[in-house]
Amino acid sequence: DDDDLLDLISENRAMSRDVSEYEGRKMTSLTTAKRLADFLGDEMLADKGLQCKLIISAKPGGAPVTDRAVPTAIFATEPAVKRHFLRKWLRDPSISDGDVRHVLDWDYYRKRLSDVIRKIITIPAALQKIENPVPRVPHPDWLKRQIAVRDDTRKQTKIDSHFSKLTGPQD
């Protein structure tokens, strides 16, 4: 259901300082805080330590991630309020239902998941000479080059690799 999806996919950020101290900066938590204030009232921004639970939306298209942060609290409101603010924040007057599945930027989340799988599984496997255990997550280009160099059978060997240094007295 929607609550489980939001729990699994949302990010929770805390703002350690007052919102006014972040003036001029671009952050997903700052965008979320401002949208919470727009939605719930300016008294939300009065204290330090504001918790910003957010998702990243697909709209507006081409906008940076910081401009696509949406507070998850909006999905717990009545449909008319949710529709109004989603249309405003996502700059899309055609939004009719406000379903979180239609709002999410699935490509953003697939990329983030792929990056984590690379760091934890595929890169360590490749460095241990194990074939990619998650073929749907391709190796990065730098790792492909490193594997190609390591596994090249036509690579010229150094002459030092054919001889060993003698130890002890020589006659």
mmCIF file of C-alpha atoms in Angstrom:
data_model
loop_
_atom_site.group_PDB
_atom_site.id
_atom_site.type_symbol
_atom_site.label_atom_id
_atom_site.label_comp_id
_atom_site.label_asym_id
_atom_site.label_seq_id
_atom_site.Cartn_x
_atom_site.Cartn_y
_atom_site.Cartn_z
ATOM 1 C CA ASP A 1 0.000 0.000 0.000
ATOM 2 C CA ASP A 2 0.950 3.677 -0.211
ATOM 3 C CA ASP A 3 2.163 3.946 3.398
ATOM 4 C CA ASP A 4 4.554 1.001 2.992
ATOM 5 C CA LEU A 5 5.872 2.401 -0.286
ATOM 6 C CA LEU A 6 6.475 5.813 1.299
ATOM 7 C CA ASP A 7 8.248 4.208 4.281
ATOM 8 C CA LEU A 8 10.532 2.213 2.004
ATOM 9 C CA ILE A 9 11.395 4.880 -0.532
ATOM 10 C CA SER A 10 11.330 8.174 1.377
ATOM 11 C CA GLU A 11 14.374 9.953 2.744
ATOM 12 C CA ASN A 12 14.388 11.509 6.186
ATOM 13 C CA ARG A 13 16.565 14.588 6.601
ATOM 14 C CA ALA A 14 16.986 16.752 9.670
ATOM 15 C CA MET A 15 17.737 20.450 9.423
ATOM 16 C CA SER A 16 20.228 21.196 12.186
ATOM 17 C CA ARG A 17 19.910 24.968 11.878
ATOM 18 C CA ASP A 18 17.122 27.458 11.352
ATOM 19 C CA VAL A 19 15.845 27.572 7.748
ATOM 20 C CA SER A 20 16.849 31.244 7.400
ATOM 21 C CA GLU A 21 20.509 30.264 7.942
ATOM 22 C CA TYR A 22 20.430 28.205 4.734
ATOM 23 C CA GLU A 23 19.489 31.196 2.568
ATOM 24 C CA GLY A 24 20.804 30.915 -0.980
ATOM 25 C CA ARG A 25 21.627 27.194 -0.780
ATOM 26 C CA LYS A 26 20.028 24.414 -2.802
ATOM 27 C CA MET A 27 19.114 21.308 -0.792
ATOM 28 C CA THR A 28 16.306 18.773 -0.967
ATOM 29 C CA SER A 29 15.639 19.225 2.745
ATOM 30 C CA LEU A 30 15.369 23.010 2.328
ATOM 31 C CA THR A 31 12.898 22.636 -0.553
ATOM 32 C CA THR A 32 10.905 20.179 1.562
ATOM 33 C CA ALA A 33 10.904 22.532 4.556
ATOM 34 C CA LYS A 34 9.651 25.428 2.447
ATOM 35 C CA ARG A 35 6.936 23.241 0.964
ATOM 36 C CA LEU A 36 5.930 22.045 4.431
ATOM 37 C CA ALA A 37 5.624 25.689 5.483
ATOM 38 C CA ASP A 38 3.559 26.404 2.370
ATOM 39 C CA PHE A 39 1.310 23.470 3.159
ATOM 40 C CA LEU A 40 1.120 23.502 6.982
ATOM 41 C CA GLY A 41 1.974 27.119 7.812
ATOM 42 C CA ASP A 42 5.073 29.208 8.509
ATOM 43 C CA GLU A 43 5.223 28.148 12.175
ATOM 44 C CA MET A 44 6.766 24.870 10.921
ATOM 45 C CA LEU A 45 9.990 26.784 10.190
ATOM 46 C CA ALA A 46 10.247 28.419 13.605
ATOM 47 C CA ASP A 47 12.495 25.856 15.297
ATOM 48 C CA LYS A 48 15.783 24.137 14.594
ATOM 49 C CA GLY A 49 15.831 20.403 13.975
ATOM 50 C CA LEU A 50 12.937 20.238 11.517
ATOM 51 C CA GLN A 51 12.503 16.672 10.227
ATOM 52 C CA CYS A 52 11.964 16.596 6.479
ATOM 53 C CA LYS A 53 10.619 13.305 5.143
ATOM 54 C CA LEU A 54 10.628 13.496 1.358
ATOM 55 C CA ILE A 55 10.426 11.744 -1.971
ATOM 56 C CA ILE A 56 11.800 12.817 -5.338
ATOM 57 C CA SER A 57 9.189 13.440 -8.027
ATOM 58 C CA ALA A 58 9.570 13.049 -11.776
ATOM 59 C CA LYS A 59 8.138 16.501 -12.417
ATOM 60 C CA PRO A 60 8.845 19.208 -13.304
ATOM 61 C CA GLY A 61 10.830 17.548 -16.066
ATOM 62 C CA GLY A 62 14.426 18.686 -16.437
ATOM 63 C CA ALA A 63 14.478 20.364 -13.028
ATOM 64 C CA PRO A 64 17.325 19.544 -10.625
ATOM 65 C CA VAL A 65 16.679 16.986 -7.876
ATOM 66 C CA THR A 66 16.596 19.755 -5.265
ATOM 67 C CA ASP A 67 13.548 21.285 -6.970
ATOM 68 C CA ARG A 68 11.733 17.950 -7.203
ATOM 69 C CA ALA A 69 11.636 17.138 -3.473
ATOM 70 C CA VAL A 70 8.090 16.604 -2.184
ATOM 71 C CA PRO A 71 7.195 16.224 1.510
ATOM 72 C CA THR A 72 5.530 12.869 2.198
ATOM 73 C CA ALA A 73 3.038 14.522 4.559
ATOM 74 C CA ILE A 74 1.099 15.741 1.521
ATOM 75 C CA PHE A 75 0.031 12.167 0.714
ATOM 76 C CA ALA A 76 -1.806 11.864 4.054
ATOM 77 C CA THR A 77 -4.126 14.812 3.398
ATOM 78 C CA GLU A 78 -7.531 14.970 1.799
ATOM 79 C CA PRO A 79 -7.554 14.556 -2.001
ATOM 80 C CA ALA A 80 -8.436 18.171 -2.889
ATOM 81 C CA VAL A 81 -5.594 19.631 -0.800
ATOM 82 C CA LYS A 82 -3.144 17.011 -2.071
ATOM 83 C CA ARG A 83 -4.125 17.680 -5.683
ATOM 84 C CA HIS A 84 -3.807 21.478 -5.240
ATOM 85 C CA PHE A 85 -0.298 21.391 -3.776
ATOM 86 C CA LEU A 86 1.008 18.672 -6.104
ATOM 87 C CA ARG A 87 -0.189 20.689 -9.097
ATOM 88 C CA LYS A 88 1.558 23.756 -7.677
ATOM 89 C CA TRP A 89 4.851 22.083 -6.714
ATOM 90 C CA LEU A 90 5.138 19.825 -9.765
ATOM 91 C CA ARG A 91 3.949 22.572 -12.129
ATOM 92 C CA ASP A 92 1.496 20.171 -13.759
ATOM 93 C CA PRO A 93 -2.180 21.216 -13.876
ATOM 94 C CA SER A 94 -3.161 17.809 -15.273
ATOM 95 C CA ILE A 95 -2.553 15.930 -11.982
ATOM 96 C CA SER A 96 -5.882 14.419 -11.017
ATOM 97 C CA ASP A 97 -5.381 11.665 -8.446
ATOM 98 C CA GLY A 98 -2.103 12.473 -6.649
ATOM 99 C CA ASP A 99 -1.138 8.796 -6.437
ATOM 100 C CA VAL A 100 2.413 8.537 -5.117
ATOM 101 C CA ARG A 101 3.232 5.940 -7.802
ATOM 102 C CA HIS A 102 2.500 8.502 -10.525
ATOM 103 C CA VAL A 103 4.521 11.221 -8.780
ATOM 104 C CA LEU A 104 7.732 9.282 -8.039
ATOM 105 C CA ASP A 105 10.786 9.551 -10.275
ATOM 106 C CA TRP A 106 11.265 5.818 -10.742
ATOM 107 C CA ASP A 107 14.400 6.294 -12.882
ATOM 108 C CA TYR A 108 16.045 8.282 -10.050
ATOM 109 C CA TYR A 109 15.331 5.502 -7.565
ATOM 110 C CA ARG A 110 16.461 2.756 -9.980
ATOM 111 C CA LYS A 111 19.750 4.609 -10.455
ATOM 112 C CA ARG A 112 20.242 4.998 -6.704
ATOM 113 C CA LEU A 113 19.526 1.305 -6.134
ATOM 114 C CA SER A 114 21.914 0.343 -8.951
ATOM 115 C CA ASP A 115 24.645 2.519 -7.424
ATOM 116 C CA VAL A 116 24.254 0.792 -4.051
ATOM 117 C CA ILE A 117 24.255 -2.667 -5.665
ATOM 118 C CA ARG A 118 27.450 -1.722 -7.516
ATOM 119 C CA LYS A 119 29.202 -0.594 -4.339
ATOM 120 C CA ILE A 120 28.158 -3.553 -2.212
ATOM 121 C CA ILE A 121 27.995 -6.447 -4.681
ATOM 122 C CA THR A 122 29.243 -6.070 -8.245
ATOM 123 C CA ILE A 123 32.483 -4.110 -7.783
ATOM 124 C CA PRO A 124 33.781 -6.321 -4.945
ATOM 125 C CA ALA A 125 32.839 -9.417 -6.979
ATOM 126 C CA ALA A 126 34.715 -8.150 -10.044
ATOM 127 C CA LEU A 127 37.800 -7.335 -7.982
ATOM 128 C CA GLN A 128 37.702 -10.931 -6.669
ATOM 129 C CA LYS A 129 37.510 -12.279 -10.246
ATOM 130 C CA ILE A 130 33.882 -13.363 -9.859
ATOM 131 C CA GLU A 131 31.487 -12.858 -12.764
ATOM 132 C CA ASN A 132 28.926 -10.111 -12.227
ATOM 133 C CA PRO A 133 26.303 -11.664 -9.880
ATOM 134 C CA VAL A 134 23.739 -8.982 -10.840
ATOM 135 C CA PRO A 135 23.923 -8.726 -14.643
ATOM 136 C CA ARG A 136 21.088 -6.168 -14.761
ATOM 137 C CA VAL A 137 23.475 -3.750 -13.040
ATOM 138 C CA PRO A 138 26.391 -3.342 -15.457
ATOM 139 C CA HIS A 139 29.890 -2.572 -14.296
ATOM 140 C CA PRO A 140 31.045 1.059 -14.582
ATOM 141 C CA ASP A 141 33.357 1.834 -17.512
ATOM 142 C CA TRP A 142 36.451 2.243 -15.322
ATOM 143 C CA LEU A 143 35.934 -1.261 -13.896
ATOM 144 C CA LYS A 144 35.374 -2.778 -17.349
ATOM 145 C CA ARG A 145 38.724 -1.318 -18.470
ATOM 146 C CA GLN A 146 40.463 -2.612 -15.335
ATOM 147 C CA ILE A 147 39.032 -6.119 -15.836
ATOM 148 C CA ALA A 148 40.018 -6.103 -19.539
ATOM 149 C CA VAL A 149 43.611 -5.177 -18.680
ATOM 150 C CA ARG A 150 43.778 -7.770 -15.892
ATOM 151 C CA ASP A 151 42.309 -10.603 -17.995
ATOM 152 C CA ASP A 152 44.116 -9.827 -21.275
ATOM 153 C CA THR A 153 45.698 -13.094 -22.472
ATOM 154 C CA ARG A 154 47.815 -11.346 -25.121
ATOM 155 C CA LYS A 155 49.520 -9.131 -22.577
ATOM 156 C CA GLN A 156 53.295 -9.163 -22.830
ATOM 157 C CA THR A 157 54.894 -10.505 -19.690
ATOM 158 C CA LYS A 158 57.944 -8.983 -18.108
ATOM 159 C CA ILE A 159 61.170 -10.950 -18.253
ATOM 160 C CA ASP A 160 61.483 -10.629 -14.489
ATOM 161 C CA SER A 161 58.467 -12.907 -14.082
ATOM 162 C CA HIS A 162 60.415 -15.822 -15.633
ATOM 163 C CA PHE A 163 63.403 -15.610 -13.327
ATOM 164 C CA SER A 164 63.875 -15.519 -9.616
ATOM 165 C CA LYS A 165 66.618 -13.921 -7.606
ATOM 166 C CA LEU A 166 69.106 -16.298 -6.058
ATOM 167 C CA THR A 167 69.936 -15.931 -2.430
ATOM 168 C CA GLY A 168 73.071 -17.013 -0.691
ATOM 169 C CA PRO A 169 76.749 -17.357 -1.848
ATOM 170 C CA GLN A 170 77.435 -17.921 -5.552
ATOM 171 C CA ASP A 171 80.306 -19.941 -6.944
#
